[in-house]
Amino acid sequence: MSQPESITSLETRTRPWWLRIPLTWQILIALVLAIALGIALGAGRPSPANATLITNLAVPAELILKALRALATPLILVAVLHTFMTTDIPGTAGRRLAVLLLTNTTVAICIGLLVANVLRPGTWGALAAPSNTQVTEPSLDPWDLIKDAVPEAILKPLVDNNVIQLIVIALCFGIVLRGLKSEQIAQGKTAYQPVEDFIGIVFEAVIRILNWIIALVPLAVFGIVAKTVAQRGFAPFKSLAAFIVVVLVALALQACYYLTRVYFGSWVSPQKFLIGGADAFLTAFSTSSSTVTMPITFEILQTKIGLRESSASLGALVGANFNNDGTALYEAMSALYISQVLGQHLDLGQQLIVVLTSIVASVGAAGIPNAGLVTMTLVFTSVGLPTQYIALLITVDWFLDRCRTAINVMGDMTVSALLDGKKPRALDEG
Ligand code: ASP
């Protein structure tokens, strides 16, 4: 989802100096300090005298995860409402866009699940179990999910963090509000405006709080890495390294899928797509934010690749609000990885639930750094995986976020190219 524009500049101006150090550097410094502390505390052979201190090192990560879980549902709700209220999606092109987005995201998740099922990164090494881990029985089956799709009360999905019910509510209100707005505009009325403004303000507020929490991520990384090294030494990081490799393989396959679709479904050659899109991919990789990259994506699609403005804006501006294939792939793989680490088998039905919730979770993910971690809590909860394990994933998220953001942007560009069709713009005039 897009981020309201005013936020970044305002927050940058009011930040203290240490927060102006780029987040990646803060995380890398936290990693180094944490490893040093972990070694000082025993590196796998901790002294019993330090047991309480070591356990409590995980407290910042636990608090951050709780806050992320609490924010996930309001974020998805207001983000969907905000997009419906503020973006103009023309009829037929809108339907095509929806089909393309849904297919691409589903393929991304299937690639992620396939790679994770075949390579099984969760079995490559032992990962430390976080404290307070509650493993809930993953007893859900897809039919329960359908039977459970309509909430008993409108606010219940927000309280229960029930992602499917939430999306039903968000879509219903989003579609109705959009319809009411169009009717009012046709009648020359403006009564919809305060509602639109209210949703915009709530959206800004949620994103701003999210930014506070993300600013604390280095602290969580410090605590969790120091605790892990102190208690278990370096063995658990082998497993995380395996996870990184496997996610990269899946993201590379998704990139190949995009190029194949571009080759068969548009006039753009994969080579032109890659060379013309380089600026956008690099910006996405270096900023970890598809929202920040959005203007560049829009620009290069027209100037360097040569797409029509309508296709560029539908894919890179409108589609980008819903389209986070890299995030969806990552969230599904994380769930499967942690289930493998736990030895908690997810059967086909449960993996289907992962597919559905990952689609929703990726739609609700803001286009800002680490946003995937927020909605990932919902995917984990839906199949009964302990969300405490997300704290361990935070330690590698600073890198994987960059990679999945580049794929998110590549996905938006692919949609634009496909919408542009098989006839180049140059032939329109001829
Ligand atoms: N950083 C990603 C983006 O901006 C979202 C995520 O965290 O997955 O697209």
PDB file of N, CA and C in Angstrom, residues 362-421:
ATOM      1  N   SER A 362       0.043  -9.458   1.837  1.00  0.00           N
ATOM      2  CA  SER A 362       0.898  -8.666   0.948  1.00  0.00           C
ATOM      3  C   SER A 362       0.135  -7.453   0.414  1.00  0.00           C
ATOM      4  N   VAL A 363      -1.177  -7.607   0.235  1.00  0.00           N
ATOM      5  CA  VAL A 363      -1.979  -6.454  -0.201  1.00  0.00           C
ATOM      6  C   VAL A 363      -1.922  -5.368   0.875  1.00  0.00           C
ATOM      7  N   GLY A 364      -1.954  -5.796   2.124  1.00  0.00           N
ATOM      8  CA  GLY A 364      -1.979  -4.832   3.222  1.00  0.00           C
ATOM      9  C   GLY A 364      -0.618  -4.298   3.606  1.00  0.00           C
ATOM     10  N   ALA A 365       0.456  -4.872   3.054  1.00  0.00           N
ATOM     11  CA  ALA A 365       1.795  -4.407   3.445  1.00  0.00           C
ATOM     12  C   ALA A 365       2.068  -3.027   2.839  1.00  0.00           C
ATOM     13  N   ALA A 366       2.511  -2.094   3.673  1.00  0.00           N
ATOM     14  CA  ALA A 366       2.856  -0.757   3.167  1.00  0.00           C
ATOM     15  C   ALA A 366       4.143  -0.865   2.360  1.00  0.00           C
ATOM     16  N   GLY A 367       4.336   0.062   1.399  1.00  0.00           N
ATOM     17  CA  GLY A 367       5.546   0.007   0.572  1.00  0.00           C
ATOM     18  C   GLY A 367       6.734   0.660   1.244  1.00  0.00           C
ATOM     19  N   ILE A 368       6.944   0.324   2.505  1.00  0.00           N
ATOM     20  CA  ILE A 368       8.050   0.932   3.255  1.00  0.00           C
ATOM     21  C   ILE A 368       8.932  -0.179   3.840  1.00  0.00           C
ATOM     22  N   PRO A 369      10.163   0.164   4.298  1.00  0.00           N
ATOM     23  CA  PRO A 369      11.049  -0.892   4.780  1.00  0.00           C
ATOM     24  C   PRO A 369      10.438  -1.715   5.910  1.00  0.00           C
ATOM     25  N   ASN A 370      10.660  -3.014   5.855  1.00  0.00           N
ATOM     26  CA  ASN A 370      10.249  -3.979   6.896  1.00  0.00           C
ATOM     27  C   ASN A 370       8.748  -4.142   7.087  1.00  0.00           C
ATOM     28  N   ALA A 371       7.932  -3.556   6.196  1.00  0.00           N
ATOM     29  CA  ALA A 371       6.477  -3.628   6.396  1.00  0.00           C
ATOM     30  C   ALA A 371       5.970  -5.064   6.322  1.00  0.00           C
ATOM     31  N   GLY A 372       6.678  -5.910   5.546  1.00  0.00           N
ATOM     32  CA  GLY A 372       6.272  -7.301   5.428  1.00  0.00           C
ATOM     33  C   GLY A 372       6.238  -8.013   6.779  1.00  0.00           C
ATOM     34  N   LEU A 373       7.112  -7.575   7.696  1.00  0.00           N
ATOM     35  CA  LEU A 373       7.143  -8.205   9.020  1.00  0.00           C
ATOM     36  C   LEU A 373       5.849  -7.987   9.777  1.00  0.00           C
ATOM     37  N   VAL A 374       5.214  -6.829   9.517  1.00  0.00           N
ATOM     38  CA  VAL A 374       3.998  -6.480  10.260  1.00  0.00           C
ATOM     39  C   VAL A 374       2.881  -7.462   9.915  1.00  0.00           C
ATOM     40  N   THR A 375       2.643  -7.600   8.599  1.00  0.00           N
ATOM     41  CA  THR A 375       1.512  -8.426   8.207  1.00  0.00           C
ATOM     42  C   THR A 375       1.850  -9.920   8.275  1.00  0.00           C
ATOM     43  N   MET A 376       3.142 -10.237   8.394  1.00  0.00           N
ATOM     44  CA  MET A 376       3.527 -11.642   8.504  1.00  0.00           C
ATOM     45  C   MET A 376       2.927 -12.272   9.769  1.00  0.00           C
ATOM     46  N   THR A 377       2.726 -11.455  10.791  1.00  0.00           N
ATOM     47  CA  THR A 377       2.160 -11.969  12.042  1.00  0.00           C
ATOM     48  C   THR A 377       0.795 -12.618  11.768  1.00  0.00           C
ATOM     49  N   LEU A 378       0.059 -12.048  10.796  1.00  0.00           N
ATOM     50  CA  LEU A 378      -1.266 -12.590  10.494  1.00  0.00           C
ATOM     51  C   LEU A 378      -1.162 -13.958   9.819  1.00  0.00           C
ATOM     52  N   VAL A 379      -0.169 -14.105   8.932  1.00  0.00           N
ATOM     53  CA  VAL A 379       0.011 -15.393   8.248  1.00  0.00           C
ATOM     54  C   VAL A 379       0.350 -16.468   9.289  1.00  0.00           C
ATOM     55  N   PHE A 380       1.244 -16.129  10.198  1.00  0.00           N
ATOM     56  CA  PHE A 380       1.651 -17.095  11.223  1.00  0.00           C
ATOM     57  C   PHE A 380       0.448 -17.486  12.080  1.00  0.00           C
ATOM     58  N   THR A 381      -0.301 -16.479  12.520  1.00  0.00           N
ATOM     59  CA  THR A 381      -1.436 -16.760  13.407  1.00  0.00           C
ATOM     60  C   THR A 381      -2.451 -17.669  12.716  1.00  0.00           C
ATOM     61  N   SER A 382      -2.641 -17.470  11.408  1.00  0.00           N
ATOM     62  CA  SER A 382      -3.689 -18.213  10.707  1.00  0.00           C
ATOM     63  C   SER A 382      -3.436 -19.723  10.691  1.00  0.00           C
ATOM     64  N   VAL A 383      -2.165 -20.138  10.790  1.00  0.00           N
ATOM     65  CA  VAL A 383      -1.898 -21.588  10.816  1.00  0.00           C
ATOM     66  C   VAL A 383      -1.306 -22.039  12.157  1.00  0.00           C
ATOM     67  N   GLY A 384      -1.466 -21.203  13.157  1.00  0.00           N
ATOM     68  CA  GLY A 384      -1.052 -21.605  14.504  1.00  0.00           C
ATOM     69  C   GLY A 384       0.441 -21.655  14.734  1.00  0.00           C
ATOM     70  N   LEU A 385       1.215 -20.850  13.950  1.00  0.00           N
ATOM     71  CA  LEU A 385       2.669 -20.823  14.192  1.00  0.00           C
ATOM     72  C   LEU A 385       2.983 -19.739  15.223  1.00  0.00           C
ATOM     73  N   PRO A 386       3.953 -19.989  16.100  1.00  0.00           N
ATOM     74  CA  PRO A 386       4.264 -18.987  17.129  1.00  0.00           C
ATOM     75  C   PRO A 386       4.928 -17.749  16.515  1.00  0.00           C
ATOM     76  N   THR A 387       4.324 -16.594  16.723  1.00  0.00           N
ATOM     77  CA  THR A 387       4.860 -15.372  16.086  1.00  0.00           C
ATOM     78  C   THR A 387       6.199 -14.941  16.695  1.00  0.00           C
ATOM     79  N   GLN A 388       6.546 -15.515  17.852  1.00  0.00           N
ATOM     80  CA  GLN A 388       7.836 -15.143  18.465  1.00  0.00           C
ATOM     81  C   GLN A 388       9.004 -15.426  17.532  1.00  0.00           C
ATOM     82  N   TYR A 389       8.849 -16.399  16.646  1.00  0.00           N
ATOM     83  CA  TYR A 389       9.943 -16.734  15.734  1.00  0.00           C
ATOM     84  C   TYR A 389      10.238 -15.621  14.736  1.00  0.00           C
ATOM     85  N   ILE A 390       9.238 -14.732  14.546  1.00  0.00           N
ATOM     86  CA  ILE A 390       9.478 -13.625  13.605  1.00  0.00           C
ATOM     87  C   ILE A 390      10.638 -12.773  14.121  1.00  0.00           C
ATOM     88  N   ALA A 391      10.824 -12.760  15.450  1.00  0.00           N
ATOM     89  CA  ALA A 391      11.938 -11.995  16.024  1.00  0.00           C
ATOM     90  C   ALA A 391      13.260 -12.463  15.427  1.00  0.00           C
ATOM     91  N   LEU A 392      13.396 -13.782  15.196  1.00  0.00           N
ATOM     92  CA  LEU A 392      14.648 -14.283  14.617  1.00  0.00           C
ATOM     93  C   LEU A 392      14.788 -13.848  13.158  1.00  0.00           C
ATOM     94  N   LEU A 393      13.635 -13.800  12.475  1.00  0.00           N
ATOM     95  CA  LEU A 393      13.694 -13.379  11.065  1.00  0.00           C
ATOM     96  C   LEU A 393      14.075 -11.908  10.942  1.00  0.00           C
ATOM     97  N   ILE A 394      13.780 -11.124  11.997  1.00  0.00           N
ATOM     98  CA  ILE A 394      14.152  -9.698  11.963  1.00  0.00           C
ATOM     99  C   ILE A 394      15.653  -9.548  11.707  1.00  0.00           C
ATOM    100  N   THR A 395      16.439 -10.516  12.204  1.00  0.00           N
ATOM    101  CA  THR A 395      17.894 -10.384  12.065  1.00  0.00           C
ATOM    102  C   THR A 395      18.356 -10.453  10.603  1.00  0.00           C
ATOM    103  N   VAL A 396      17.559 -11.070   9.737  1.00  0.00           N
ATOM    104  CA  VAL A 396      17.982 -11.137   8.324  1.00  0.00           C
ATOM    105  C   VAL A 396      17.099 -10.267   7.427  1.00  0.00           C
ATOM    106  N   ASP A 397      16.101  -9.638   8.040  1.00  0.00           N
ATOM    107  CA  ASP A 397      15.131  -8.909   7.224  1.00  0.00           C
ATOM    108  C   ASP A 397      15.737  -7.694   6.520  1.00  0.00           C
ATOM    109  N   TRP A 398      16.727  -7.068   7.140  1.00  0.00           N
ATOM    110  CA  TRP A 398      17.304  -5.862   6.529  1.00  0.00           C
ATOM    111  C   TRP A 398      17.832  -6.155   5.122  1.00  0.00           C
ATOM    112  N   PHE A 399      18.303  -7.396   4.898  1.00  0.00           N
ATOM    113  CA  PHE A 399      18.826  -7.742   3.575  1.00  0.00           C
ATOM    114  C   PHE A 399      17.714  -8.295   2.664  1.00  0.00           C
ATOM    115  N   LEU A 400      16.941  -9.233   3.188  1.00  0.00           N
ATOM    116  CA  LEU A 400      15.915  -9.850   2.353  1.00  0.00           C
ATOM    117  C   LEU A 400      14.845  -8.845   1.942  1.00  0.00           C
ATOM    118  N   ASP A 401      14.619  -7.834   2.800  1.00  0.00           N
ATOM    119  CA  ASP A 401      13.647  -6.791   2.463  1.00  0.00           C
ATOM    120  C   ASP A 401      14.053  -6.073   1.168  1.00  0.00           C
ATOM    121  N   ARG A 402      15.345  -5.797   1.055  1.00  0.00           N
ATOM    122  CA  ARG A 402      15.829  -5.112  -0.152  1.00  0.00           C
ATOM    123  C   ARG A 402      15.531  -5.957  -1.399  1.00  0.00           C
ATOM    124  N   CYS A 403      15.812  -7.244  -1.272  1.00  0.00           N
ATOM    125  CA  CYS A 403      15.629  -8.122  -2.437  1.00  0.00           C
ATOM    126  C   CYS A 403      14.151  -8.233  -2.795  1.00  0.00           C
ATOM    127  N   ARG A 404      13.286  -8.422  -1.785  1.00  0.00           N
ATOM    128  CA  ARG A 404      11.868  -8.592  -2.136  1.00  0.00           C
ATOM    129  C   ARG A 404      11.259  -7.287  -2.633  1.00  0.00           C
ATOM    130  N   THR A 405      11.814  -6.144  -2.166  1.00  0.00           N
ATOM    131  CA  THR A 405      11.287  -4.861  -2.652  1.00  0.00           C
ATOM    132  C   THR A 405      11.591  -4.712  -4.148  1.00  0.00           C
ATOM    133  N   ALA A 406      12.801  -5.130  -4.553  1.00  0.00           N
ATOM    134  CA  ALA A 406      13.136  -5.067  -5.980  1.00  0.00           C
ATOM    135  C   ALA A 406      12.154  -5.924  -6.785  1.00  0.00           C
ATOM    136  N   ILE A 407      11.794  -7.088  -6.239  1.00  0.00           N
ATOM    137  CA  ILE A 407      10.829  -7.956  -6.939  1.00  0.00           C
ATOM    138  C   ILE A 407       9.431  -7.318  -6.916  1.00  0.00           C
ATOM    139  N   ASN A 408       9.073  -6.666  -5.819  1.00  0.00           N
ATOM    140  CA  ASN A 408       7.774  -5.957  -5.780  1.00  0.00           C
ATOM    141  C   ASN A 408       7.688  -4.959  -6.931  1.00  0.00           C
ATOM    142  N   VAL A 409       8.786  -4.211  -7.115  1.00  0.00           N
ATOM    143  CA  VAL A 409       8.795  -3.194  -8.164  1.00  0.00           C
ATOM    144  C   VAL A 409       8.782  -3.847  -9.552  1.00  0.00           C
ATOM    145  N   MET A 410       9.536  -4.933  -9.684  1.00  0.00           N
ATOM    146  CA  MET A 410       9.565  -5.642 -10.966  1.00  0.00           C
ATOM    147  C   MET A 410       8.158  -6.160 -11.299  1.00  0.00           C
ATOM    148  N   GLY A 411       7.435  -6.574 -10.275  1.00  0.00           N
ATOM    149  CA  GLY A 411       6.058  -7.048 -10.471  1.00  0.00           C
ATOM    150  C   GLY A 411       5.165  -5.930 -11.005  1.00  0.00           C
ATOM    151  N   ASP A 412       5.288  -4.739 -10.429  1.00  0.00           N
ATOM    152  CA  ASP A 412       4.485  -3.592 -10.908  1.00  0.00           C
ATOM    153  C   ASP A 412       4.819  -3.296 -12.368  1.00  0.00           C
ATOM    154  N   MET A 413       6.120  -3.367 -12.690  1.00  0.00           N
ATOM    155  CA  MET A 413       6.541  -3.060 -14.061  1.00  0.00           C
ATOM    156  C   MET A 413       6.033  -4.118 -15.042  1.00  0.00           C
ATOM    157  N   THR A 414       6.019  -5.373 -14.588  1.00  0.00           N
ATOM    158  CA  THR A 414       5.517  -6.451 -15.452  1.00  0.00           C
ATOM    159  C   THR A 414       4.048  -6.219 -15.776  1.00  0.00           C
ATOM    160  N   VAL A 415       3.275  -5.855 -14.738  1.00  0.00           N
ATOM    161  CA  VAL A 415       1.846  -5.598 -14.951  1.00  0.00           C
ATOM    162  C   VAL A 415       1.674  -4.476 -15.969  1.00  0.00           C
ATOM    163  N   SER A 416       2.464  -3.414 -15.841  1.00  0.00           N
ATOM    164  CA  SER A 416       2.374  -2.295 -16.797  1.00  0.00           C
ATOM    165  C   SER A 416       2.663  -2.774 -18.217  1.00  0.00           C
ATOM    166  N   ALA A 417       3.729  -3.580 -18.352  1.00  0.00           N
ATOM    167  CA  ALA A 417       4.104  -4.057 -19.696  1.00  0.00           C
ATOM    168  C   ALA A 417       2.984  -4.915 -20.282  1.00  0.00           C
ATOM    169  N   LEU A 418       2.381  -5.768 -19.463  1.00  0.00           N
ATOM    170  CA  LEU A 418       1.310  -6.643 -19.960  1.00  0.00           C
ATOM    171  C   LEU A 418       0.076  -5.819 -20.333  1.00  0.00           C
ATOM    172  N   LEU A 419      -0.210  -4.798 -19.530  1.00  0.00           N
ATOM    173  CA  LEU A 419      -1.366  -3.945 -19.862  1.00  0.00           C
ATOM    174  C   LEU A 419      -1.122  -3.188 -21.172  1.00  0.00           C
ATOM    175  N   ASP A 420       0.143  -2.928 -21.479  1.00  0.00           N
ATOM    176  CA  ASP A 420       0.479  -2.184 -22.696  1.00  0.00           C
ATOM    177  C   ASP A 420       0.251  -3.024 -23.958  1.00  0.00           C
ATOM    178  N   GLY A 421       0.224  -4.346 -23.765  1.00  0.00           N
ATOM    179  CA  GLY A 421      -0.120  -5.239 -24.871  1.00  0.00           C
ATOM    180  C   GLY A 421       1.003  -5.480 -25.861  1.00  0.00           C
TER     181      GLY A 421
END
